[in-house]
Amino acid sequence: MSRTVEQIQFAPRMPKPLRVAAYARVSSGKDAMLHSLAAQVDHYSTYIRHHHGWEYVGVYADEAKTGTRDSRENFQRMLTDCRAGKIDHIITKSISRFSRNTVTLLETVRELKELGISVYFEEQSIDTATADGELMLSILASYAQEESLSASENQKWRVKRNFEEGIPWRFFMLGYRRENGKLAIVPEEAEIVRSIFDDYLAGKGVTAIAKRLNESGYATQSGCVFHKSAVERILRNYAYTGDLLLQTKFRENHLSKVTRKNQGELPRYHASDTHEAIIPLETFNAVQAEIRRRKEKYAPTKPQQPSPFTGLVTCAICGKHYRRKTTATGPVWICSTYNFYGKSYCYSKAIPEEKLIQTAALVGHTGEITGITAHNDNLLEFTLKDGTNAVKRWQDRSRAESWTAEMRQAAGEKTRERKQRHAES
């Protein structure tokens, strides 16, 4: 009996492509640096796509960020994708581009290694997939960190020297421009600054001042609309007096780059008559006294409990949140856009707090409500924890409800005066 042997041909097993991403970063927002970042992104995209056996995942790039890990949005997004199993290998230009902090760098590399992900640093020719990769990495990272410290100390020395000579390190404020190393007044901007100080001393609040500036079409030096904080900064800026108070803030260290208010940790410097004043010192001091007076007058006597409606009410017209506001007729909930910019920006309607409470009670317990959308025609759309929705209409306050004790007293006095005039005639 003959035996037949047949050879079976197996298809060759194709290796799984290596999923590769790149990380790029520049530490300055200047045009030249951003052009460099664009060139890096283009280089890595082309390099990975044309490498045999590699699958292109993407290039993660951060602009004008520090070398700290937590502050970089796209660096964090890359790590998230690594943890999700989307990346096998990462390419980056150098150790300092990845992180200037030795501890952070090694922690990140070790976490990636546990996930089976290797990192290749081009300038140092280090691949963490190799046996001696991490050793070389820790040595070179220490050098990178020391280099960063040295650069930081040199910068601090230059800043300190400028301060001792009465020269600001940076100067960016409404009303001035730097010309030939000196500060020159911009007349039209200076008038805006003077009007802000005049309005405040005349009794206007910072919100009303900001609203007036925006309605007049004015903008900050950055070309943005005025917010309450921008007006407050101008009112507190001592530099408008023609003198400078230097080193009021400082950087915590060269790694975190956190800015702190100088509470006596470092010397402060006062430089007199460094530039032409926009605001007389007497006016500036009067404004500071008025700021303190208002703060003391309107300071809450006891800590306020957060309202259960905080962060819940959203405007259906502009999408902004409603905020609680105390008025002469009692607290109301008002769209932040309408409150700050006026009806021309958002034509929503304020909701008296008692009406909001009454309407919410028709739906259920406040703790069951996860969101409230305020529509026109007094309609409130409630979203509940169980996923259901309910729409309720609130009723406007009657005229009697809208009157305050002061309004009633004033009306009574007018009535008595009218009766007296009638009796005399």
Short mmCIF file of C-alpha atoms in Angstrom, two decimals, residues 51-213:
data_model
loop_
_atom_site.label_atom_id
_atom_site.label_comp_id
_atom_site.label_asym_id
_atom_site.label_seq_id
_atom_site.Cartn_x
_atom_site.Cartn_y
_atom_site.Cartn_z
CA HIS A 51 9.64 53.92 7.89
CA HIS A 52 9.05 50.28 6.97
CA GLY A 53 7.19 48.32 9.63
CA TRP A 54 5.92 51.40 11.45
CA GLU A 55 2.35 52.59 11.79
CA TYR A 56 1.91 56.35 12.18
CA VAL A 57 -0.04 57.31 15.33
CA GLY A 58 0.56 61.06 15.36
CA VAL A 59 2.76 63.91 16.59
CA TYR A 60 1.97 65.39 19.99
CA ALA A 61 3.21 68.98 20.17
CA ASP A 62 3.13 71.69 22.87
CA GLU A 63 3.78 75.39 22.32
CA ALA A 64 5.31 77.85 24.78
CA LYS A 65 5.06 75.55 27.79
CA THR A 66 7.55 74.82 30.52
CA GLY A 67 9.34 71.51 30.74
CA THR A 68 7.22 70.34 33.65
CA ARG A 69 5.08 67.31 33.03
CA ASP A 70 1.67 68.37 34.33
CA SER A 71 1.49 71.71 32.52
CA ARG A 72 1.67 70.30 28.99
CA GLU A 73 -1.71 69.46 27.49
CA ASN A 74 -0.55 67.34 24.55
CA PHE A 75 2.11 65.58 26.60
CA GLN A 76 -0.66 64.48 28.96
CA ARG A 77 -2.81 63.43 25.99
CA MET A 78 0.07 61.30 24.69
CA LEU A 79 0.42 59.58 28.07
CA THR A 80 -3.33 58.93 28.12
CA ASP A 81 -3.10 57.28 24.69
CA CYS A 82 -0.15 55.21 25.91
CA ARG A 83 -2.16 53.94 28.87
CA ALA A 84 -5.01 53.14 26.49
CA GLY A 85 -2.68 50.85 24.48
CA LYS A 86 -2.55 53.00 21.33
CA ILE A 87 1.24 53.53 21.17
CA ASP A 88 4.25 51.16 21.12
CA HIS A 89 7.17 53.55 20.56
CA ILE A 90 7.83 57.30 20.99
CA ILE A 91 10.42 59.45 19.23
CA THR A 92 11.50 62.83 20.60
CA LYS A 93 14.29 65.27 19.78
CA SER A 94 16.09 65.38 23.14
CA ILE A 95 15.85 64.76 26.87
CA SER A 96 15.19 68.45 27.61
CA ARG A 97 12.26 68.47 25.16
CA PHE A 98 10.70 65.55 27.01
CA SER A 99 11.34 66.88 30.53
CA ARG A 100 13.91 69.01 32.36
CA ASN A 101 13.10 67.41 35.69
CA THR A 102 15.16 64.23 36.24
CA VAL A 103 12.64 62.70 38.65
CA THR A 104 9.69 63.38 36.33
CA LEU A 105 11.61 62.08 33.32
CA LEU A 106 12.58 58.79 34.93
CA GLU A 107 9.13 58.26 36.44
CA THR A 108 7.53 58.76 33.03
CA VAL A 109 10.02 56.52 31.20
CA ARG A 110 9.62 53.74 33.79
CA GLU A 111 5.83 53.94 33.60
CA LEU A 112 6.01 53.67 29.81
CA LYS A 113 8.45 50.78 30.09
CA GLU A 114 6.01 48.88 32.32
CA LEU A 115 3.40 49.44 29.62
CA GLY A 116 5.78 47.97 27.04
CA ILE A 117 6.47 51.35 25.41
CA SER A 118 9.98 52.53 24.53
CA VAL A 119 11.24 56.09 23.97
CA TYR A 120 14.02 57.14 21.59
CA PHE A 121 15.92 60.41 22.20
CA GLU A 122 17.49 61.47 18.90
CA GLU A 123 20.19 63.91 20.04
CA GLN A 124 21.56 61.53 22.70
CA SER A 125 20.94 58.34 20.63
CA ILE A 126 19.29 56.70 23.64
CA ASP A 127 16.62 54.02 23.28
CA THR A 128 14.97 52.99 26.54
CA ALA A 129 14.30 49.56 25.05
CA THR A 130 18.02 48.73 25.39
CA ALA A 131 19.63 47.41 28.59
CA ASP A 132 21.85 50.45 29.25
CA GLY A 133 19.32 53.00 27.99
CA GLU A 134 17.91 54.01 31.40
CA LEU A 135 21.37 54.34 32.99
CA MET A 136 22.54 56.71 30.27
CA LEU A 137 19.23 58.52 30.47
CA SER A 138 19.52 59.27 34.20
CA ILE A 139 23.10 60.56 33.76
CA LEU A 140 22.23 62.85 30.85
CA ALA A 141 18.98 63.99 32.47
CA SER A 142 20.95 65.17 35.51
CA TYR A 143 23.13 67.26 33.18
CA ALA A 144 20.02 68.69 31.50
CA GLN A 145 18.55 69.65 34.88
CA GLU A 146 21.78 71.33 35.98
CA GLU A 147 21.90 73.21 32.67
CA SER A 148 18.34 74.43 33.28
CA LEU A 149 19.28 75.54 36.82
CA SER A 150 22.34 77.40 35.52
CA ALA A 151 20.25 79.21 32.87
CA SER A 152 17.66 80.11 35.52
CA GLU A 153 20.28 81.53 37.90
CA ASN A 154 21.81 83.59 35.09
CA GLN A 155 18.38 84.98 34.25
CA LYS A 156 17.71 85.83 37.91
CA TRP A 157 21.03 87.67 38.11
CA ARG A 158 20.14 89.80 35.05
CA VAL A 159 16.66 90.55 36.44
CA LYS A 160 18.08 91.52 39.86
CA ARG A 161 20.63 93.82 38.25
CA ASN A 162 17.88 95.55 36.27
CA PHE A 163 15.81 95.97 39.43
CA GLU A 164 18.76 97.53 41.28
CA GLU A 165 19.06 100.05 38.42
CA GLY A 166 15.31 100.76 38.47
CA ILE A 167 14.64 99.02 35.15
CA PRO A 168 11.56 96.76 34.86
CA TRP A 169 12.18 93.31 33.39
CA ARG A 170 8.94 93.40 31.46
CA PHE A 171 6.51 96.27 30.93
CA PHE A 172 3.14 95.67 29.29
CA MET A 173 0.31 97.95 30.36
CA LEU A 174 -2.38 100.14 28.88
CA GLY A 175 -1.19 103.69 28.36
CA TYR A 176 2.51 103.07 27.68
CA ARG A 177 4.86 101.66 25.06
CA ARG A 178 8.59 101.07 25.31
CA GLU A 179 10.52 103.32 22.92
CA ASN A 180 14.32 103.32 22.78
CA GLY A 181 14.51 101.64 26.17
CA LYS A 182 12.19 104.18 27.82
CA LEU A 183 8.46 104.26 28.56
CA ALA A 184 6.43 106.66 26.46
CA ILE A 185 2.78 107.60 26.96
CA VAL A 186 0.19 106.62 24.35
CA PRO A 187 -2.19 109.64 24.61
CA GLU A 188 -5.46 107.94 23.60
CA GLU A 189 -4.81 105.01 25.96
CA ALA A 190 -3.79 107.36 28.77
CA GLU A 191 -7.22 109.05 28.52
CA ILE A 192 -8.89 105.65 29.00
CA VAL A 193 -6.79 105.06 32.13
CA ARG A 194 -7.64 108.51 33.55
CA SER A 195 -11.36 107.93 32.90
CA ILE A 196 -11.20 104.64 34.84
CA PHE A 197 -9.71 106.37 37.90
CA ASP A 198 -12.20 109.28 37.62
CA ASP A 199 -15.18 106.92 37.33
CA TYR A 200 -14.11 104.92 40.36
CA LEU A 201 -13.69 108.03 42.53
CA ALA A 202 -17.08 109.24 41.28
CA GLY A 203 -18.65 106.13 42.82
CA LYS A 204 -18.89 103.70 39.92
CA GLY A 205 -18.07 100.03 40.44
CA VAL A 206 -15.51 98.09 38.40
CA THR A 207 -18.25 96.12 36.59
CA ALA A 208 -20.01 99.32 35.54
CA ILE A 209 -16.71 100.82 34.39
CA ALA A 210 -15.85 97.73 32.32
CA LYS A 211 -19.32 97.79 30.75
CA ARG A 212 -18.93 101.47 29.87
CA LEU A 213 -15.53 100.85 28.23
#
